[in-house]
Coordinates of C-alpha atoms in Angstrom, one line a residue:
M1 CA -32.9 218.8 59.2
R2 CA -29.4 220.2 58.7
D3 CA -29.9 222.5 61.7
D4 CA -31.0 219.6 63.9
K5 CA -28.0 217.5 62.9
T6 CA -25.7 220.4 63.5
A7 CA -27.2 220.9 66.9
K8 CA -26.7 217.3 67.9
K9 CA -23.0 217.2 67.0
P10 CA -21.8 219.4 69.9
L11 CA -23.9 217.3 72.4
I12 CA -22.1 214.2 71.2
K13 CA -18.7 215.9 71.6
I14 CA -19.5 217.2 75.0
F15 CA -20.7 213.7 76.1
D16 CA -17.4 212.2 74.9
L17 CA -15.2 214.8 76.6
Y18 CA -17.3 214.5 79.8
I19 CA -16.7 210.7 79.9
M20 CA -13.0 211.0 79.0
R21 CA -12.4 213.7 81.6
K22 CA -14.2 211.7 84.3
F23 CA -12.2 208.5 83.3
L24 CA -8.8 210.2 83.3
G25 CA -9.5 212.2 86.5
S26 CA -10.5 209.0 88.3
F27 CA -7.5 207.2 86.9
V28 CA -5.1 209.8 88.2
F29 CA -6.9 210.0 91.5
S30 CA -6.8 206.2 92.0
I31 CA -3.0 206.2 91.2
I32 CA -2.3 209.0 93.7
L33 CA -4.4 207.3 96.4
L34 CA -2.9 203.9 96.1
L35 CA 0.6 205.1 95.7
A36 CA 0.3 207.0 99.0
I37 CA -0.7 203.7 100.6
V38 CA 2.1 201.9 98.9
V39 CA 4.7 204.4 100.1
L40 CA 3.6 203.9 103.7
F41 CA 3.9 200.1 103.5
D42 CA 7.2 200.4 101.6
V43 CA 8.7 202.8 104.1
N44 CA 7.7 200.5 106.9
E45 CA 9.3 197.5 105.2
K46 CA 12.5 199.2 104.3
L47 CA 12.8 201.5 107.4
D48 CA 16.3 200.3 108.4
A49 CA 17.7 200.9 105.0
I50 CA 16.0 204.3 104.6
I51 CA 17.4 205.4 108.0
N52 CA 21.0 204.4 106.9
A53 CA 20.7 205.7 103.3
P54 CA 21.2 209.4 102.4
L55 CA 17.8 211.2 102.2
K56 CA 18.6 212.5 98.7
A57 CA 19.3 209.0 97.4
T58 CA 16.1 207.7 99.0
V59 CA 13.9 210.4 97.5
F60 CA 15.5 210.9 94.1
Q61 CA 17.2 207.6 93.3
Y62 CA 14.7 205.3 94.8
Y63 CA 11.2 206.7 95.2
W64 CA 11.4 209.1 92.2
N65 CA 12.0 205.9 90.1
Y66 CA 10.0 203.4 92.1
L67 CA 6.6 205.1 92.1
P68 CA 6.3 205.5 88.3
Y69 CA 7.5 201.8 88.0
F70 CA 4.9 200.6 90.4
A71 CA 2.1 202.7 88.9
N72 CA 2.9 201.5 85.4
Q73 CA 3.2 197.8 86.6
F74 CA -0.4 198.0 87.8
S75 CA -1.7 200.4 85.2
P76 CA -4.5 197.9 84.1
L77 CA -5.6 197.7 87.8
F78 CA -5.8 201.5 88.1
T79 CA -7.7 201.7 84.8
F80 CA -10.2 199.1 86.0
I81 CA -10.7 200.8 89.4
A82 CA -11.2 204.2 87.7
V83 CA -13.8 202.8 85.3
I84 CA -15.7 201.1 88.2
F85 CA -15.5 204.1 90.4
F86 CA -16.7 206.9 88.2
T87 CA -19.2 204.8 86.2
S88 CA -20.8 203.6 89.4
K89 CA -21.2 207.2 90.5
L90 CA -22.8 208.1 87.1
T91 CA -25.1 205.1 87.5
D92 CA -26.1 206.1 91.0
H93 CA -26.9 209.6 89.8
S94 CA -29.0 208.1 87.0
E95 CA -26.7 209.7 84.4
I96 CA -26.0 206.5 82.5
I97 CA -29.8 205.9 82.3
A98 CA -30.3 209.4 81.0
I99 CA -27.6 209.0 78.4
L100 CA -29.1 205.7 77.1
S101 CA -32.6 207.1 77.2
S102 CA -31.5 210.0 74.9
G103 CA -31.0 207.5 72.1
I104 CA -27.3 206.8 72.6
S105 CA -26.7 203.1 72.3
F106 CA -24.5 201.1 74.8
R107 CA -22.0 200.6 72.0
R108 CA -21.8 204.3 71.4
L109 CA -21.5 204.8 75.2
A110 CA -18.4 202.6 75.1
V111 CA -16.6 204.7 72.5
P112 CA -15.1 207.4 74.8
Y113 CA -14.2 204.6 77.3
M114 CA -12.2 202.8 74.7
V115 CA -10.6 206.0 73.4
T116 CA -9.4 206.8 76.9
A117 CA -8.3 203.2 77.4
C118 CA -6.2 203.5 74.2
I119 CA -4.6 206.8 75.5
I120 CA -3.7 205.1 78.8
A121 CA -2.5 201.9 77.1
V122 CA -0.2 203.8 74.6
F123 CA 1.2 206.0 77.4
S124 CA 1.8 203.0 79.7
F125 CA 3.5 201.1 76.9
V126 CA 5.8 203.9 76.0
L127 CA 6.7 204.3 79.7
A128 CA 7.3 200.6 80.2
S129 CA 9.3 200.1 77.0
Y130 CA 11.5 203.2 76.8
V131 CA 11.3 205.5 79.9
I132 CA 11.1 203.3 83.0
P133 CA 13.9 200.8 82.1
P134 CA 16.7 203.4 82.4
A135 CA 15.1 204.6 85.6
N136 CA 15.0 201.1 87.0
I137 CA 18.8 201.0 86.8
K138 CA 19.0 203.7 89.5
R139 CA 16.2 202.1 91.5
I140 CA 17.8 198.6 91.5
A141 CA 21.2 200.1 92.2
Y142 CA 19.8 201.8 95.4
T143 CA 18.1 198.5 96.6
N144 CA 21.3 196.6 95.9
Q145 CA 23.4 199.1 98.0
W146 CA 21.0 199.8 100.8
V147 CA 18.3 197.1 101.1
K148 CA 19.5 193.8 99.8
N149 CA 22.2 193.1 97.2
K150 CA 20.7 190.8 94.5
R151 CA 23.3 191.6 91.9
V152 CA 25.3 188.6 90.6
D153 CA 29.0 189.6 90.6
Y154 CA 30.6 186.2 90.3
G155 CA 30.4 183.2 87.9
S156 CA 32.1 179.9 87.4
N157 CA 32.5 177.4 84.6
I158 CA 31.1 179.9 82.0
Q159 CA 30.7 178.6 78.5
L160 CA 28.8 180.2 75.6
Q161 CA 28.9 180.6 71.9
V162 CA 30.3 184.0 70.8
S163 CA 29.2 183.5 67.2
P164 CA 28.7 180.5 65.0
G165 CA 31.8 178.3 65.3
I166 CA 33.4 180.4 68.1
V167 CA 33.1 179.2 71.7
A168 CA 34.3 181.0 74.8
Y169 CA 35.0 179.5 78.3
M170 CA 36.0 181.0 81.6
A171 CA 36.7 179.1 84.8
Q172 CA 35.7 182.1 86.9
Y173 CA 34.6 185.7 86.5
D174 CA 34.7 188.5 89.0
N175 CA 32.5 191.4 87.9
I176 CA 33.8 193.7 90.6
A177 CA 37.3 193.4 89.2
K178 CA 35.9 193.0 85.7
T179 CA 38.3 190.0 85.3
G180 CA 37.9 186.4 84.2
Y181 CA 40.4 183.6 84.9
K182 CA 41.6 180.6 82.8
F183 CA 40.0 181.8 79.6
S184 CA 39.9 180.0 76.3
L185 CA 38.4 180.8 72.9
D186 CA 38.0 178.0 70.4
E187 CA 37.3 178.6 66.7
F188 CA 35.8 175.7 64.7
E189 CA 35.2 175.2 61.0
G190 CA 32.6 172.6 61.0
K191 CA 33.8 170.0 63.5
E192 CA 37.5 170.9 62.9
L193 CA 39.3 173.0 65.4
K194 CA 41.1 175.9 63.6
S195 CA 42.5 177.9 66.5
R196 CA 42.6 177.9 70.3
L197 CA 43.3 181.0 72.4
T198 CA 44.1 180.4 76.1
A199 CA 44.9 183.1 78.7
Q200 CA 45.5 183.2 82.4
S201 CA 43.2 186.2 82.8
I202 CA 41.0 188.4 80.7
R203 CA 39.7 191.9 81.7
Y204 CA 36.6 193.6 80.3
D205 CA 36.7 197.2 79.2
T206 CA 33.7 198.5 77.3
L207 CA 31.8 197.7 74.1
Y208 CA 33.1 194.1 73.7
R209 CA 36.7 195.3 74.3
W210 CA 38.8 192.8 76.3
N211 CA 42.4 192.7 77.4
I212 CA 43.9 189.2 77.5
R213 CA 47.0 188.6 79.6
D214 CA 49.6 185.8 79.5
Y215 CA 48.1 184.3 76.4
S216 CA 48.9 181.8 73.8
I217 CA 47.2 181.3 70.4
R218 CA 47.5 177.9 68.7
H219 CA 46.7 177.8 65.0
F220 CA 45.9 174.5 63.3
K221 CA 46.2 173.9 59.6
G222 CA 46.0 170.2 58.9
L223 CA 48.9 168.5 60.7
R224 CA 50.7 171.8 61.0
E225 CA 50.5 173.9 64.2
T226 CA 51.8 177.4 65.0
I227 CA 51.9 179.0 68.4
E228 CA 51.8 182.7 69.2
R229 CA 52.4 184.0 72.8
G230 CA 52.2 187.3 74.5
T231 CA 51.8 189.1 77.9
S232 CA 49.0 191.5 77.0
R233 CA 46.8 192.2 74.1
D234 CA 43.6 194.2 73.4
T235 CA 41.0 192.4 71.4
I236 CA 37.3 192.5 70.4
I237 CA 35.2 189.6 71.6
E238 CA 31.5 189.9 71.2
I239 CA 30.5 189.0 74.7
E240 CA 30.0 191.2 77.8
P241 CA 29.4 190.4 81.5
R242 CA 25.6 190.7 81.3
D243 CA 25.5 187.9 78.8
F244 CA 26.5 185.4 81.4
L245 CA 26.0 187.1 84.8
I246 CA 22.2 187.4 85.0
S247 CA 20.8 189.1 88.1
Q248 CA 17.2 189.2 89.3
N249 CA 15.3 192.0 87.7
D250 CA 17.9 192.6 85.0
Q251 CA 15.1 192.3 82.4
E252 CA 13.5 195.4 83.9
T253 CA 16.4 197.6 83.0
L254 CA 16.3 197.0 79.2
T255 CA 14.1 198.8 76.7
N256 CA 12.1 196.8 74.2
K257 CA 14.8 197.0 71.5
E258 CA 17.5 196.0 74.0
L259 CA 15.4 193.1 75.2
S260 CA 14.8 191.8 71.7
E261 CA 18.4 192.1 70.8
Y262 CA 19.5 190.5 74.0
I263 CA 17.1 187.5 73.7
N264 CA 18.1 186.9 70.0
R265 CA 21.8 187.1 70.9
Q266 CA 21.5 184.8 73.8
K267 CA 19.5 182.2 71.8
K268 CA 22.2 182.2 69.1
R269 CA 24.7 181.5 71.9
G270 CA 22.8 178.6 73.3
V271 CA 22.0 180.3 76.6
S272 CA 18.8 178.9 78.1
N273 CA 18.2 180.9 81.3
I274 CA 16.6 183.9 79.6
K275 CA 12.9 183.0 80.3
S276 CA 12.5 186.0 82.5
F277 CA 13.6 188.3 79.7
E278 CA 11.2 186.7 77.2
I279 CA 8.3 186.9 79.8
E280 CA 9.1 190.6 80.4
L281 CA 8.9 191.5 76.7
E282 CA 5.7 189.6 76.2
R283 CA 4.2 191.0 79.3
R284 CA 4.7 194.6 78.1
Y285 CA 2.7 193.8 74.9
A286 CA 0.0 191.8 76.8
M287 CA -0.6 194.8 79.1
I288 CA -1.8 196.8 76.1
A289 CA -4.8 194.5 75.6
A290 CA -5.3 194.3 79.4
S291 CA -6.3 198.0 79.6
F292 CA -9.1 197.5 76.9
I293 CA -10.3 194.2 78.4
L294 CA -10.6 195.5 81.9
T295 CA -12.2 198.7 80.7
V296 CA -15.0 196.7 79.0
I297 CA -15.5 194.6 82.0
G298 CA -15.6 197.6 84.3
L299 CA -18.1 199.5 82.1
S300 CA -20.3 196.4 81.8
L301 CA -20.4 195.7 85.5
S302 CA -21.0 199.3 86.7
S303 CA -23.5 200.6 84.1
K304 CA -26.5 199.1 85.9
K305 CA -27.8 199.9 89.4
V306 CA -27.5 197.0 91.8
K307 CA -28.5 196.5 95.4
G308 CA -25.8 197.7 97.7
G309 CA -24.8 200.6 95.4
M310 CA -21.3 201.5 94.3
G311 CA -19.7 199.4 97.0
V312 CA -20.8 196.1 95.4
N313 CA -19.5 197.2 92.0
I314 CA -16.1 198.2 93.4
G315 CA -15.9 195.0 95.4
V316 CA -16.6 192.8 92.4
G317 CA -14.3 195.0 90.3
L318 CA -11.4 194.7 92.7
L319 CA -11.9 190.9 92.9
L320 CA -11.8 190.5 89.1
S321 CA -8.8 192.9 88.7
F322 CA -6.7 191.2 91.4
S323 CA -7.6 187.8 90.1
Y324 CA -6.4 188.9 86.6
I325 CA -3.1 190.0 88.0
L326 CA -2.8 186.9 90.1
F327 CA -3.6 184.7 87.1
M328 CA -0.9 186.5 85.0
T329 CA 1.6 185.7 87.8
V330 CA 0.6 182.1 87.8
T331 CA 0.7 181.7 84.1
S332 CA 4.2 183.2 83.9
S333 CA 5.4 180.2 85.9
F334 CA 4.2 178.0 83.0
A335 CA 6.8 179.7 80.8
I336 CA 9.5 179.3 83.4
S337 CA 8.8 175.6 83.8
G338 CA 8.6 175.1 80.0
I339 CA 4.9 174.1 80.0
A340 CA 4.1 177.0 77.6
S341 CA 6.0 179.6 75.6
P342 CA 6.3 183.1 77.2
R343 CA 3.9 184.5 74.6
V344 CA 1.2 181.9 75.2
A345 CA 1.7 182.1 79.0
M346 CA 1.3 185.9 79.0
W347 CA -1.8 185.8 76.7
I348 CA -3.7 183.1 78.5
P349 CA -5.2 185.6 81.1
N350 CA -6.1 188.0 78.2
I351 CA -7.9 185.2 76.2
I352 CA -9.9 184.1 79.2
Y353 CA -10.8 187.6 80.3
I354 CA -11.7 188.6 76.7
V355 CA -14.4 185.9 76.9
I356 CA -15.6 187.3 80.2
A357 CA -15.6 190.8 78.8
I358 CA -17.6 189.8 75.7
Y359 CA -20.2 187.9 77.9
L360 CA -20.6 190.9 80.3
Y361 CA -20.7 193.4 77.5
R362 CA -23.5 191.5 75.7
K363 CA -25.4 191.1 79.0
A364 CA -25.1 194.8 79.7
Q365 CA -26.3 195.7 76.2
K366 CA -29.6 193.8 76.8
Q367 CA -30.3 195.5 80.1

């Protein structure tokens, strides 16, 4: 009996490695294939910009950073396509039937699929959270310079809370000159004004360092008032331009830690236009579950032979995966409009597709 059990163990390990190798190979193949198509369409769309831009910048600043970004954005889609593709091939060759007939249950068959989905999900999460955001800075800088400038460099009537009881105001801010005009900084103790700093201009340096020019500081102590004036002074004010100049896709340039800190800081300051940052943070976590959900759906759909062969499975799979991505885009608008919180909005597609995955999985088990 011991010899029989020992003999069976290598077969199980080979079976797991076989499925995982097929899964990862199909995943990489689908990424390479679709990215080649994406590059062709992208080059055609941005042809004028690419012609004018230096070749080195196009290759290493844009595409070197754009392709990993795009691949990771649609990682669940690539996962789903990979599962459908290679499992349908195994089914057509009767390999799935042979595996199940050997005494391996459908649940056991799903184990190497889920292990591989876990590897892909963790890898994608690390990329999305810590590797791709710094690369996005270069990619977005290229598109702003050569394609279309979406960077916000000017602001007016800017008011925000620096910290509890301290409120800053700028009539205008020019991010190119790093200078704000008609600046004021009010400090309150409860509802009582304790001091008021006004300056004709204020220039940002780095790390909350500002230089105020032509300033006056009025200190209030009861009915007594003292005034301090000067022409230039370096000071620390815990605000920076990105706190009030928010450009499209800024959220994609921040790591998870930076996103969390930024969201918390802006909420304390009473800034309301940070929905895109909250959605981006929740989307990164929701995408982890998406890899598992779509893997289960893909396995359940493609593990049985159907009339029409692999083409039908791939067609149904693509329809479901694209509907998932479309649904996630639609629900993100719920958060922007205030109908739902960013967390709820990003998890609505997962919850619905979890139900679909459970139904298809149980149906596949009975077949």
